[in-house]
Coordinates of C-alpha atoms and ligand atoms in Angstrom, one line a residue:
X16 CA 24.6 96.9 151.7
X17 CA 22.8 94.4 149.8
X18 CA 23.4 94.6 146.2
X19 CA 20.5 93.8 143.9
X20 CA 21.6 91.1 141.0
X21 CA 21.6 94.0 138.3
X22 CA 24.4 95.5 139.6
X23 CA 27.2 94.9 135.9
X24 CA 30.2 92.6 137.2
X25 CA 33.0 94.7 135.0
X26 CA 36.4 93.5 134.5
X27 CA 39.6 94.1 132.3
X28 CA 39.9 94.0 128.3
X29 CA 43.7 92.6 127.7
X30 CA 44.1 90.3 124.8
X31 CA 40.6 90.6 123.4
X32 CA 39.1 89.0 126.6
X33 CA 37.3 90.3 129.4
X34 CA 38.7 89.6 132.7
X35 CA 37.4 88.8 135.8
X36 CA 39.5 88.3 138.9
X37 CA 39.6 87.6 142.6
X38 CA 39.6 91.2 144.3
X39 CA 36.6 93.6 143.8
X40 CA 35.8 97.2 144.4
X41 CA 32.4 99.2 144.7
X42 CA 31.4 101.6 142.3
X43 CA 29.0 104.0 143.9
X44 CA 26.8 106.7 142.9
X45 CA 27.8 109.9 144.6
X46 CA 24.5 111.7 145.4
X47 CA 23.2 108.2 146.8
X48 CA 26.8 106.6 147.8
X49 CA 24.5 103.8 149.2
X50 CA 23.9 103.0 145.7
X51 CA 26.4 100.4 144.0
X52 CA 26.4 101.1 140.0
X53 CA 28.7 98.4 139.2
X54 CA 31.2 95.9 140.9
X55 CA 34.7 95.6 139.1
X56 CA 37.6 93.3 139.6
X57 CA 40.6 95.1 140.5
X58 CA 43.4 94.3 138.2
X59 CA 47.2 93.7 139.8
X60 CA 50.2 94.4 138.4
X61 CA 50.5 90.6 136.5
X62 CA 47.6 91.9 134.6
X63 CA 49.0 94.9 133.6
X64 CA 52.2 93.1 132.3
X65 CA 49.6 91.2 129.9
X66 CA 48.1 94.1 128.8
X67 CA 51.4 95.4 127.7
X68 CA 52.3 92.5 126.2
X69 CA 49.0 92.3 124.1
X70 CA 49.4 95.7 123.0
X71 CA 53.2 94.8 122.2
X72 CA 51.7 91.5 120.2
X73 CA 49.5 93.7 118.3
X74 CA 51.9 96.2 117.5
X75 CA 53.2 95.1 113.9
X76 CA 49.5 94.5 112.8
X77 CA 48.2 97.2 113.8
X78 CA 50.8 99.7 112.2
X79 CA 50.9 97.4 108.8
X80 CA 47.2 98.3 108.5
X81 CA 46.7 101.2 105.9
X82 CA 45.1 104.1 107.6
X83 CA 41.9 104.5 106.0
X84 CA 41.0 101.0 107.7
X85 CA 42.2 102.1 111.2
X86 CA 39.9 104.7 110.4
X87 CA 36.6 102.8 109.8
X88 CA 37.4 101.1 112.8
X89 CA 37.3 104.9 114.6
X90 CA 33.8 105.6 112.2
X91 CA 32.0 102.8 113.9
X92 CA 32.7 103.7 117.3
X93 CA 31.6 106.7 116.8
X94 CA 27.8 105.7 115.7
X95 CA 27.6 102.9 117.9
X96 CA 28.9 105.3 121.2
X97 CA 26.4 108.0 119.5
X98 CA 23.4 105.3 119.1
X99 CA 24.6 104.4 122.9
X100 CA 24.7 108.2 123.9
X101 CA 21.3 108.0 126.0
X102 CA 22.6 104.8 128.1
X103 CA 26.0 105.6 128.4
X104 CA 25.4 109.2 129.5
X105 CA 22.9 107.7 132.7
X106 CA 25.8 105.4 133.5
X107 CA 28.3 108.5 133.1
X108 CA 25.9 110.2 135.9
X109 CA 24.9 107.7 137.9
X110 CA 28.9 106.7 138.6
X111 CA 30.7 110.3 138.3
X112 CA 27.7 112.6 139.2
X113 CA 27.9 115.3 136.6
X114 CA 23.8 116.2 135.4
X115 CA 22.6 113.4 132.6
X116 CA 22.4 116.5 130.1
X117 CA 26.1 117.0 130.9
X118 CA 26.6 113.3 130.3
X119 CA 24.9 112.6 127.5
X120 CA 26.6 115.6 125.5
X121 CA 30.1 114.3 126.8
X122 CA 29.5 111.1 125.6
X123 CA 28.2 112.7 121.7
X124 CA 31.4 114.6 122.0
X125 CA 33.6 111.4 122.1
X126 CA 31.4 110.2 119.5
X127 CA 32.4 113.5 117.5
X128 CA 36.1 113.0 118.4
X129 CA 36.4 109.5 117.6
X130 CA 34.6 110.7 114.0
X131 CA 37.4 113.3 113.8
X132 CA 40.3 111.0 114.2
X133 CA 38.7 108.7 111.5
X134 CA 39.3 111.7 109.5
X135 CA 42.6 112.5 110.3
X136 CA 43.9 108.8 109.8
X137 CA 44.2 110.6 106.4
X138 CA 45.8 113.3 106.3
X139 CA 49.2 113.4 105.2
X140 CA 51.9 112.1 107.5
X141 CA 55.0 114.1 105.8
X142 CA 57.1 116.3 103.4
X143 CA 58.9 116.0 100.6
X144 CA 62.3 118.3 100.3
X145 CA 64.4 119.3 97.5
X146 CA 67.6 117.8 98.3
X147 CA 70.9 119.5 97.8
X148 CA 72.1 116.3 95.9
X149 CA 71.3 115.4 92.5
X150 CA 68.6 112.5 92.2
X151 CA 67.7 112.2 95.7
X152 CA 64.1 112.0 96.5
X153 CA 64.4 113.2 100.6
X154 CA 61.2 113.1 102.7
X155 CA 59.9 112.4 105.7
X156 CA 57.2 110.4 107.2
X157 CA 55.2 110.2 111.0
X158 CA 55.1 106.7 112.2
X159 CA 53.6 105.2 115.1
X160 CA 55.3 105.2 118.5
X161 CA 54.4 101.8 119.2
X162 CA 52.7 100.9 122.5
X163 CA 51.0 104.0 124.6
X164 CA 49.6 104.0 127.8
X165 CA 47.0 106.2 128.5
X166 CA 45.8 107.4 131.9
X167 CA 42.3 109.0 132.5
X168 CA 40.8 110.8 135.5
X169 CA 37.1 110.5 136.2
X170 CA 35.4 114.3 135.8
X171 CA 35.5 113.5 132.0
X172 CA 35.7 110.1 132.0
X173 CA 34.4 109.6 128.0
X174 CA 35.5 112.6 126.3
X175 CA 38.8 112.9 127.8
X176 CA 39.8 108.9 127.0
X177 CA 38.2 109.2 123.4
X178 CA 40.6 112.6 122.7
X179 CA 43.6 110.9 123.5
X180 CA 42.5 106.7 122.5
X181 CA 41.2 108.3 119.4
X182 CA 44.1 109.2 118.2
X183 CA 46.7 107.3 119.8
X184 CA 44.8 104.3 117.5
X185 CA 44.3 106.0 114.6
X186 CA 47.7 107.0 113.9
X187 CA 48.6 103.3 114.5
X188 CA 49.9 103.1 118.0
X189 CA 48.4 100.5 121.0
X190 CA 47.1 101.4 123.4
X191 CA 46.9 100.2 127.4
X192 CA 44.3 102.3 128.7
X193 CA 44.1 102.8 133.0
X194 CA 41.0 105.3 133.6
X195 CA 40.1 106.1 137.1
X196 CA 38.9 103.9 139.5
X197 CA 35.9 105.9 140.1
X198 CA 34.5 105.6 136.4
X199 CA 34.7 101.6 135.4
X200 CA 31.4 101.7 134.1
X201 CA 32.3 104.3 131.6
X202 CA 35.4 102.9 130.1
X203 CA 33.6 99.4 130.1
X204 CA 31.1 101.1 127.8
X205 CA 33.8 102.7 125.3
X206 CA 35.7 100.0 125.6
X207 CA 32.7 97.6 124.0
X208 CA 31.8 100.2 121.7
X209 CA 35.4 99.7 120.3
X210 CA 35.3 95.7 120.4
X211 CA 31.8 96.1 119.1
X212 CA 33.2 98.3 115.9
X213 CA 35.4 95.2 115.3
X214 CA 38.9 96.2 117.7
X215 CA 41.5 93.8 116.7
X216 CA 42.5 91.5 119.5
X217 CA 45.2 94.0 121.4
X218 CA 45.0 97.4 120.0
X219 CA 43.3 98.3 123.0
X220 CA 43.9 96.9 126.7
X221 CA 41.8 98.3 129.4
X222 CA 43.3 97.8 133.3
X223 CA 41.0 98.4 136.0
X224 CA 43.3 98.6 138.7
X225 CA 44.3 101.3 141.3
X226 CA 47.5 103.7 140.3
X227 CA 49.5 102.8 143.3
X228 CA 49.0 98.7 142.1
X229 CA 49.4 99.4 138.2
X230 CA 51.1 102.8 137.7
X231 CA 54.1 101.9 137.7
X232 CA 54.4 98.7 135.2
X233 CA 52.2 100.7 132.8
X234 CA 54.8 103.4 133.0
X235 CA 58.2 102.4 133.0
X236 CA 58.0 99.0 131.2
X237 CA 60.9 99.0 128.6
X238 CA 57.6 98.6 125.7
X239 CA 55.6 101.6 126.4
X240 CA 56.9 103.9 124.2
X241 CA 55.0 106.8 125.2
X242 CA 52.4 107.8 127.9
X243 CA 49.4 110.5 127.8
X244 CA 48.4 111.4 131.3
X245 CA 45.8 113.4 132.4
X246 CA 45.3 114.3 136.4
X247 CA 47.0 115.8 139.3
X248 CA 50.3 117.4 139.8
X249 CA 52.0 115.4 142.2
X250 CA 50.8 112.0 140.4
X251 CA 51.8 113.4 136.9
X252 CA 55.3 115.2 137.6
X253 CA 56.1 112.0 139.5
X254 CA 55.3 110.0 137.0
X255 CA 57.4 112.0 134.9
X256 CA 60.4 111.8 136.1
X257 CA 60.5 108.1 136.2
X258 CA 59.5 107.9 132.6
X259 CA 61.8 110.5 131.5
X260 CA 64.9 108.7 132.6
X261 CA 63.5 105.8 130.7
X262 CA 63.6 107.9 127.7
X263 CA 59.8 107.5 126.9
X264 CA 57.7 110.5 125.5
X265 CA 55.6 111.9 128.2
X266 CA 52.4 114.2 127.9
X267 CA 51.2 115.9 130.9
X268 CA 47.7 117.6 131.3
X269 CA 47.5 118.7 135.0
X270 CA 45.6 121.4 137.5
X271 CA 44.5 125.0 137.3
X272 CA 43.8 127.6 139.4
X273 CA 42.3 129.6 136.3
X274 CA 41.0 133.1 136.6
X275 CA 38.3 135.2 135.3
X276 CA 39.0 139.0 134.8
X277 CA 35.8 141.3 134.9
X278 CA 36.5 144.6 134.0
X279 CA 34.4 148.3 135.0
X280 CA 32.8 148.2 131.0
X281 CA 31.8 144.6 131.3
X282 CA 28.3 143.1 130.6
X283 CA 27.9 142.3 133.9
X284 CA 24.6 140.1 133.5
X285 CA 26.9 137.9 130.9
X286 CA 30.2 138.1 133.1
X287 CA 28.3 137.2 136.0
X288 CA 26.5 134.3 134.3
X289 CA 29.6 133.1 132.6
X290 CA 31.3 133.2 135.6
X291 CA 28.8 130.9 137.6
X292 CA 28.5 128.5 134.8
X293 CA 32.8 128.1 134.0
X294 CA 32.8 128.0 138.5
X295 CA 29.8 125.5 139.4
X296 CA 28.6 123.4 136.3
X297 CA 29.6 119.7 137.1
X298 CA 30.4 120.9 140.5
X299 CA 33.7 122.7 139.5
X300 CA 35.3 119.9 138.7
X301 CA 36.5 120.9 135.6
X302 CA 40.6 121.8 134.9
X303 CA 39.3 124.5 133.1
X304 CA 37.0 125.8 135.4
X305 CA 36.7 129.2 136.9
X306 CA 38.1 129.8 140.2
X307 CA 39.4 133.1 140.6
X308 CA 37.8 136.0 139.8
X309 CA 39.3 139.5 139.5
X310 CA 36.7 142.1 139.1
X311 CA 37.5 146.2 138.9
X312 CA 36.4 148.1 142.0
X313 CA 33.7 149.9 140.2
X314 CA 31.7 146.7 139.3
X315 CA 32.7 144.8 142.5
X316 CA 29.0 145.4 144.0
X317 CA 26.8 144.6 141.6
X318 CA 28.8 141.5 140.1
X319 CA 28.5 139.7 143.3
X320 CA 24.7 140.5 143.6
X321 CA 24.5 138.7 140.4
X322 CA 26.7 136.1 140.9
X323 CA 25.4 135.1 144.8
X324 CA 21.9 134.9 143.1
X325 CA 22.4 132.5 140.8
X326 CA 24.3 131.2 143.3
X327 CA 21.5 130.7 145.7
X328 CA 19.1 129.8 142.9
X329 CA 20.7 127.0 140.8
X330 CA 19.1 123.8 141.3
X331 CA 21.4 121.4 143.0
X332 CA 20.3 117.6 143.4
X333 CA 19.9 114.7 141.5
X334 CA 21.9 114.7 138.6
X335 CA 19.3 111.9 136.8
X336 CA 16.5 114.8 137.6
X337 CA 15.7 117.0 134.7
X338 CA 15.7 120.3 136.5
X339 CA 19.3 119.5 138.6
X340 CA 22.1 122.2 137.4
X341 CA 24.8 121.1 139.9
X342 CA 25.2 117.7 140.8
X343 CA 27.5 116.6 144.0
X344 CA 31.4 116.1 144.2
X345 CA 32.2 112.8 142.9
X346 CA 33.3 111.3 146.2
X347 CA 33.9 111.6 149.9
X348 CA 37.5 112.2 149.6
X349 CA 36.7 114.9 147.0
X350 CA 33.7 116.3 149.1
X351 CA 36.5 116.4 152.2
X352 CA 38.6 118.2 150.3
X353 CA 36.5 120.9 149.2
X354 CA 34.8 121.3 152.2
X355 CA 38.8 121.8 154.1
X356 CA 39.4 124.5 151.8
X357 CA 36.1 126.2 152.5
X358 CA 37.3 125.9 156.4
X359 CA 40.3 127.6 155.4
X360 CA 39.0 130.0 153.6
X361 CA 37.2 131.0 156.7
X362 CA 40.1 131.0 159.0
X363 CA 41.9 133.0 156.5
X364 CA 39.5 135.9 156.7
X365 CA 37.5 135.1 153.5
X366 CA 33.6 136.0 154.1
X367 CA 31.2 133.4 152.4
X368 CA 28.8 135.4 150.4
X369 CA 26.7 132.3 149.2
X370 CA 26.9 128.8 149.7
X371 CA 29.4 127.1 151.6
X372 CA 28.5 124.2 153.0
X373 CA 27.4 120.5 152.4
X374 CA 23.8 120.1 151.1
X375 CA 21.4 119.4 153.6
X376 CA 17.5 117.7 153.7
X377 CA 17.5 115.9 151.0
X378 CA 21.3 116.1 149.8
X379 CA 22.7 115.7 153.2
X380 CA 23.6 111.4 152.2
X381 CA 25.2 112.6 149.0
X382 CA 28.7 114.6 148.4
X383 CA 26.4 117.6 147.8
X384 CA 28.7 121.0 148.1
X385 CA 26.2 124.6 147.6
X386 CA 27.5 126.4 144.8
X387 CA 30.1 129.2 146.8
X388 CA 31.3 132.6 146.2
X389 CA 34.0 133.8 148.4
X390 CA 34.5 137.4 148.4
X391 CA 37.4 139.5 151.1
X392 CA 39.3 136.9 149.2
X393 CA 43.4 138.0 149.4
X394 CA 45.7 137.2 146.5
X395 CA 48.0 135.3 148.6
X396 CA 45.2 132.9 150.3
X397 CA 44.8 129.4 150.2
X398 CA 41.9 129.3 148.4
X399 CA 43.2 131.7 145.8
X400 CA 46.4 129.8 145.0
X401 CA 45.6 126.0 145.6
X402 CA 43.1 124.2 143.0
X403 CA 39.9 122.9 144.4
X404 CA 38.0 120.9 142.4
X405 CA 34.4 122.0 143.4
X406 CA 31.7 124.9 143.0
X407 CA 33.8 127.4 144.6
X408 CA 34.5 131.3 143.3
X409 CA 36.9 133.2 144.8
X410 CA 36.5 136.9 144.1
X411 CA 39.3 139.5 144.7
X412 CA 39.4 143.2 144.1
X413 CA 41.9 144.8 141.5
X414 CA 42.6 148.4 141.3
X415 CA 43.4 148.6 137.4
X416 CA 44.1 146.6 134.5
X417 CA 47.5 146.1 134.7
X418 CA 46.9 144.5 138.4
X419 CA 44.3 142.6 137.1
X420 CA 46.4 140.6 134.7
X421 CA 49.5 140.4 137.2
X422 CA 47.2 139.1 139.7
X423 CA 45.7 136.7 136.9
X424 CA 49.0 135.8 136.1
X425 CA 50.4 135.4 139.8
X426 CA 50.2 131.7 139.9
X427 CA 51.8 128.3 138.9
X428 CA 49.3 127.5 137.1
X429 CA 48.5 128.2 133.6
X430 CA 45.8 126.2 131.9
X431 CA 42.9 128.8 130.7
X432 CA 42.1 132.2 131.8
X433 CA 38.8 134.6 130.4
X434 CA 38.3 138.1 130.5
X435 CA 35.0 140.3 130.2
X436 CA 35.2 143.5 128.4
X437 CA 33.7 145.6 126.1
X438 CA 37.2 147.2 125.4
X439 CA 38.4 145.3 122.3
X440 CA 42.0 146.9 123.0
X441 CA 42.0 145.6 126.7
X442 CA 41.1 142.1 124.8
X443 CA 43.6 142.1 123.1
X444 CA 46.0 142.7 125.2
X445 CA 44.8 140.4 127.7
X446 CA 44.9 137.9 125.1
X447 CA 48.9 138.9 124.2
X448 CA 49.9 139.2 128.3
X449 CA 48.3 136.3 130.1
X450 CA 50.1 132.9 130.7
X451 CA 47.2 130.6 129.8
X452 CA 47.2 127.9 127.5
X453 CA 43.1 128.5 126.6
X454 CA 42.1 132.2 126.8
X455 CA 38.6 133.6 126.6
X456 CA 37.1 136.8 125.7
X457 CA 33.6 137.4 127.1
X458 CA 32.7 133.9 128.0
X459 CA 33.6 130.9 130.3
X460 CA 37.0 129.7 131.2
X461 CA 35.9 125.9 130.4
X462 CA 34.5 124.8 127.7
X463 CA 36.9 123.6 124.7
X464 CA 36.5 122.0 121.1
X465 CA 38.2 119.2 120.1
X466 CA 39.2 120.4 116.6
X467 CA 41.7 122.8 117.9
X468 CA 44.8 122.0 120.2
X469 CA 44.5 121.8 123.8
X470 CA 47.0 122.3 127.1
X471 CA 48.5 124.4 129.0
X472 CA 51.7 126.8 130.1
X473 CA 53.8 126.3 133.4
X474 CA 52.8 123.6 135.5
X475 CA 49.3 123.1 133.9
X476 CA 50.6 120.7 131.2
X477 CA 54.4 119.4 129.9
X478 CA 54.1 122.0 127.1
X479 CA 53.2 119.4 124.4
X480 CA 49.3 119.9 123.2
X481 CA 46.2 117.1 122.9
X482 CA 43.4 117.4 120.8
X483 CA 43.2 119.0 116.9
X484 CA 45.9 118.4 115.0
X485 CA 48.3 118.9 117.4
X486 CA 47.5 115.3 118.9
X487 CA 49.7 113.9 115.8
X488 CA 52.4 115.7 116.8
X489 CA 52.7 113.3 120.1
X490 CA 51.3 110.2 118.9
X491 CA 54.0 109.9 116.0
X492 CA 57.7 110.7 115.4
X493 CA 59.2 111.6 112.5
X494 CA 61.3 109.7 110.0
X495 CA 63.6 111.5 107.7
X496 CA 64.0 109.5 104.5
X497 CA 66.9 110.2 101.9
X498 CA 66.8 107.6 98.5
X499 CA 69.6 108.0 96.3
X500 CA 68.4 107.1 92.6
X501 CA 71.2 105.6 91.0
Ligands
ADP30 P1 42.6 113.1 140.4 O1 42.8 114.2 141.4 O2 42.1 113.5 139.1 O3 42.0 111.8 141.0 P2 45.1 111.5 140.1 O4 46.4 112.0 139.5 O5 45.0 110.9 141.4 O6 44.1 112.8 140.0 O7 44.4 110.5 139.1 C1 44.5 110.6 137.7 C2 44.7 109.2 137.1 O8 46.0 108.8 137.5 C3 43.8 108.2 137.6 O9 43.5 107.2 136.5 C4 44.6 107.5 138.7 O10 44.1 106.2 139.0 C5 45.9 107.5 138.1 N1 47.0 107.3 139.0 C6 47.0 107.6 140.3 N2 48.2 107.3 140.9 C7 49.0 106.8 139.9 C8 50.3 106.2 139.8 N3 51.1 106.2 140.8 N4 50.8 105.8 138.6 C9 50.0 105.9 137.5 N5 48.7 106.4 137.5 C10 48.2 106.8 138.7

């Protein structure tokens, strides 16, 4: 197609320069995929060994600088991303396809996180101990890891690479930063915020490239000291494995399959809202998002009357348009996907209540997918085991309680998990029984804040936690300091 002359030539950041190179790749809007957003030159894996090696160069500096300054640095990007919020959100939609509302609050969130992290540059990094010796003065003290690559997918392509840059910077670390190919124009956009805050040359490197060209330099090169990784199973457990016999720290967020308990006494208006809002906002694509639910015999009836109405009555389209609630998958491959498991579904016995299918009219050029609910759903189908990724509700039957929470908890999976009750008791123990790293009470399974850690149990994460304070805990190790005072 042609591509008019406003379509942003985006490259690499390594060394405090923007790259350009010789290889390009489209970036397309999914609900027009005629539509090229941006053109980006794909990084190799000589590239990547610069970006390393500025991040390595930086290093010293960047650790010798007292905290409070790595902090300002952190307090400008977040007003000039916030002051950008409106521009970067349309560019957020227009690449990824979540609604513009949905971007534009995703992209005020980084701004809040990297605010945060300016913060927490401050807080204290240690302990002092009474020693058992006379006149020793024994502490200890968090220090930097050194150089961290980070790795992003695209369904939150701001917020997720400001919770874990954010950090990683402000407790002194570099960074080499590899988002998804689908989001360039995104991570071009934090990236100049950053540079535009004054980034020294090297604290952050930002690789374009494809994970099966770059992956692997970024992850077992002798000077990455640690790696943050947020994305799919197979990519991340691979990943870690290599990195763990290389002795480098390793965080994992990965995939859910998270469920949604609604029990006999529940507000079933708020359950069923809840429900269709953690299932089908930004098209499912959410780790956290709802896509099992396990509803008591007694409400089964009227919770999928409520649920297949909104279902069949929330706007999908456009995300730019003001009145879109569901925008489509964010690419062929993902609209594929989805649209396999629906076939499955199907063949497995499942009967589709509402939705699924691909848009039509209208959405039928874009990766459009109708918002779904699946009910005659088994607990041992495909598409109540395997994660999705798209605007699809599986509902199963439970017969009590007690099978509702082992059917909740029959799965590898383990990231977040709600449950709607009036019962404070059941609540409770809900909250005590279930294997979820996020747990709910009477609202959505997605949906986090950044002040409080984030992750979760079995395969969902490695067991180490992002966000709140709990993101010091990876980005630093601990030094234990004894001083003998002669
Ligand atoms: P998703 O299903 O979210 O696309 P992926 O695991 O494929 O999940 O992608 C998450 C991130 O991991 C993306 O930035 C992707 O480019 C990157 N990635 C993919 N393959 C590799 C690899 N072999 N090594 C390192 N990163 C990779």
């Amino acid at each position: 197609m042609a591509v008019s002359t406003s379509v942003p030539e985006l490259g690499s950041f390594v060394a405090g320069e923007w790259r350009s190179g010789t290889r390009h790749a489209d970036d397309t809007n999914p609900a027009r995929p005629s539509e090229v957003v941006a053109q980006y030159a794909l990084a190799d894996a000589d590239l990547a060994l610069q970006a390393i090696a500025s991040a390595s160069t930086a290093f010293p500096m960047w650790r010798g600088t007292p905290a409070p300054a790595r902090g300002e640095l952190l307090r400008k990007a977040a007003a000039l991303i916030d002051e950008r919020a409106e521009a970067i959100g349309r560019d957020l939609t227009r690449e990824e396809g979540k609604t513009l509302g949905e971007g534009i609050r995703e992209t005020q969130l980084a701004a809040n996180i990297f605010r945060y992290y300016a913060v927490q540059a401050l807080d204290p990094d240690g302990d002092t101990y009474p020693s058992a010796k006379a006149n020793v003065f024994l502490y200890t003290r968090r220090e930097p890891l050194g150089v961290v690559t980070v790795i992003t997918p695209w369904n939150f392509p701001i917020c997720i690479a400001a919770w874990k840059i954010a950090p990683a910077i402000a407790f002194g670390n570099t960074v080499v930063w590899k988002p998804a190919e689908l989001v360039p124009l995104t991570a071009a956009h934090l990236l100049r915020a950053l540079v535009d805050a004054g980034l020294p040359q090297g604290v952050v490197n930002l690789v374009l490239g494809k994970g099966s060209e770059v992956g692997e330099v970024i992850t077992t090169h002798p000077d990455v000291a640690g790696i943050s990784f947020t994305g799919s199973n197979a990519v991340g457990r691979a990943l870690q494995a290599k990195a763990a016999a290389k002795a480098k720290r390793v965080q994992l967020e990965l995939g859910g399959k998270n469920p949604a308990i609604v029990l006999a006494d529940a507000d079933l208006d708020l359950a069923a809202d809840q429900v269709a809002r953690g299932a089908f906002l930004a098209a499912g694509q959410k780790c956290t998002a709802t896509s099992r639910v396990i509803v008591e015999q007694a409400v089964i009836a009227p919770l999928m009357e409520r649920l297949s109405a909104i279902a069949n009555t929330w706007k999908v389209g456009d995300p730019l348009a003001a009145d879109t609630i569901i925008g489509p998958v964010v690419s062929e491959a993902q609209l594929t996907t989805v649209l396999g498991f629906l076939d499955r579904a199907r063949s497995e016995g499942a009967r589709v209540v509402a939705g699924g299918a691909r848009g039509t009219g209208d959405l039928a050029d874009g990766y459009f997918v109708k918002p779904t609910v699946l009910s005659g759903v088994k607990a041992t189908d495909t598409v109540f085991r395997e994660e999705i990724f798209g605007p699809v509700a599986a509902v199963v039957v439970a017969d009590s309680f007690d099978q509702a929470i082992a059917m909740a908890n029959d799965t590898r999976y383990g990231l977040s998990a709600s449950i709607f009750t009036r019962d404070l008791g059941r609540a409770m123990r809900f909250a005590d029984q279930i294997r979820a790293g996020v747990v709910k009470v009477n609202a959505e399974t997605a949906g986090i804040e950044y002040h409080v850690p984030f992750g979760g149990m079995k395969e969902s994460s490695s067991g180490s936690r992002e966000q709140g304070k709990a993101a010091r805990e990876f980005f630093t190790e601990s030094k234990t300091v004894y001083i003998n005072i002669p």
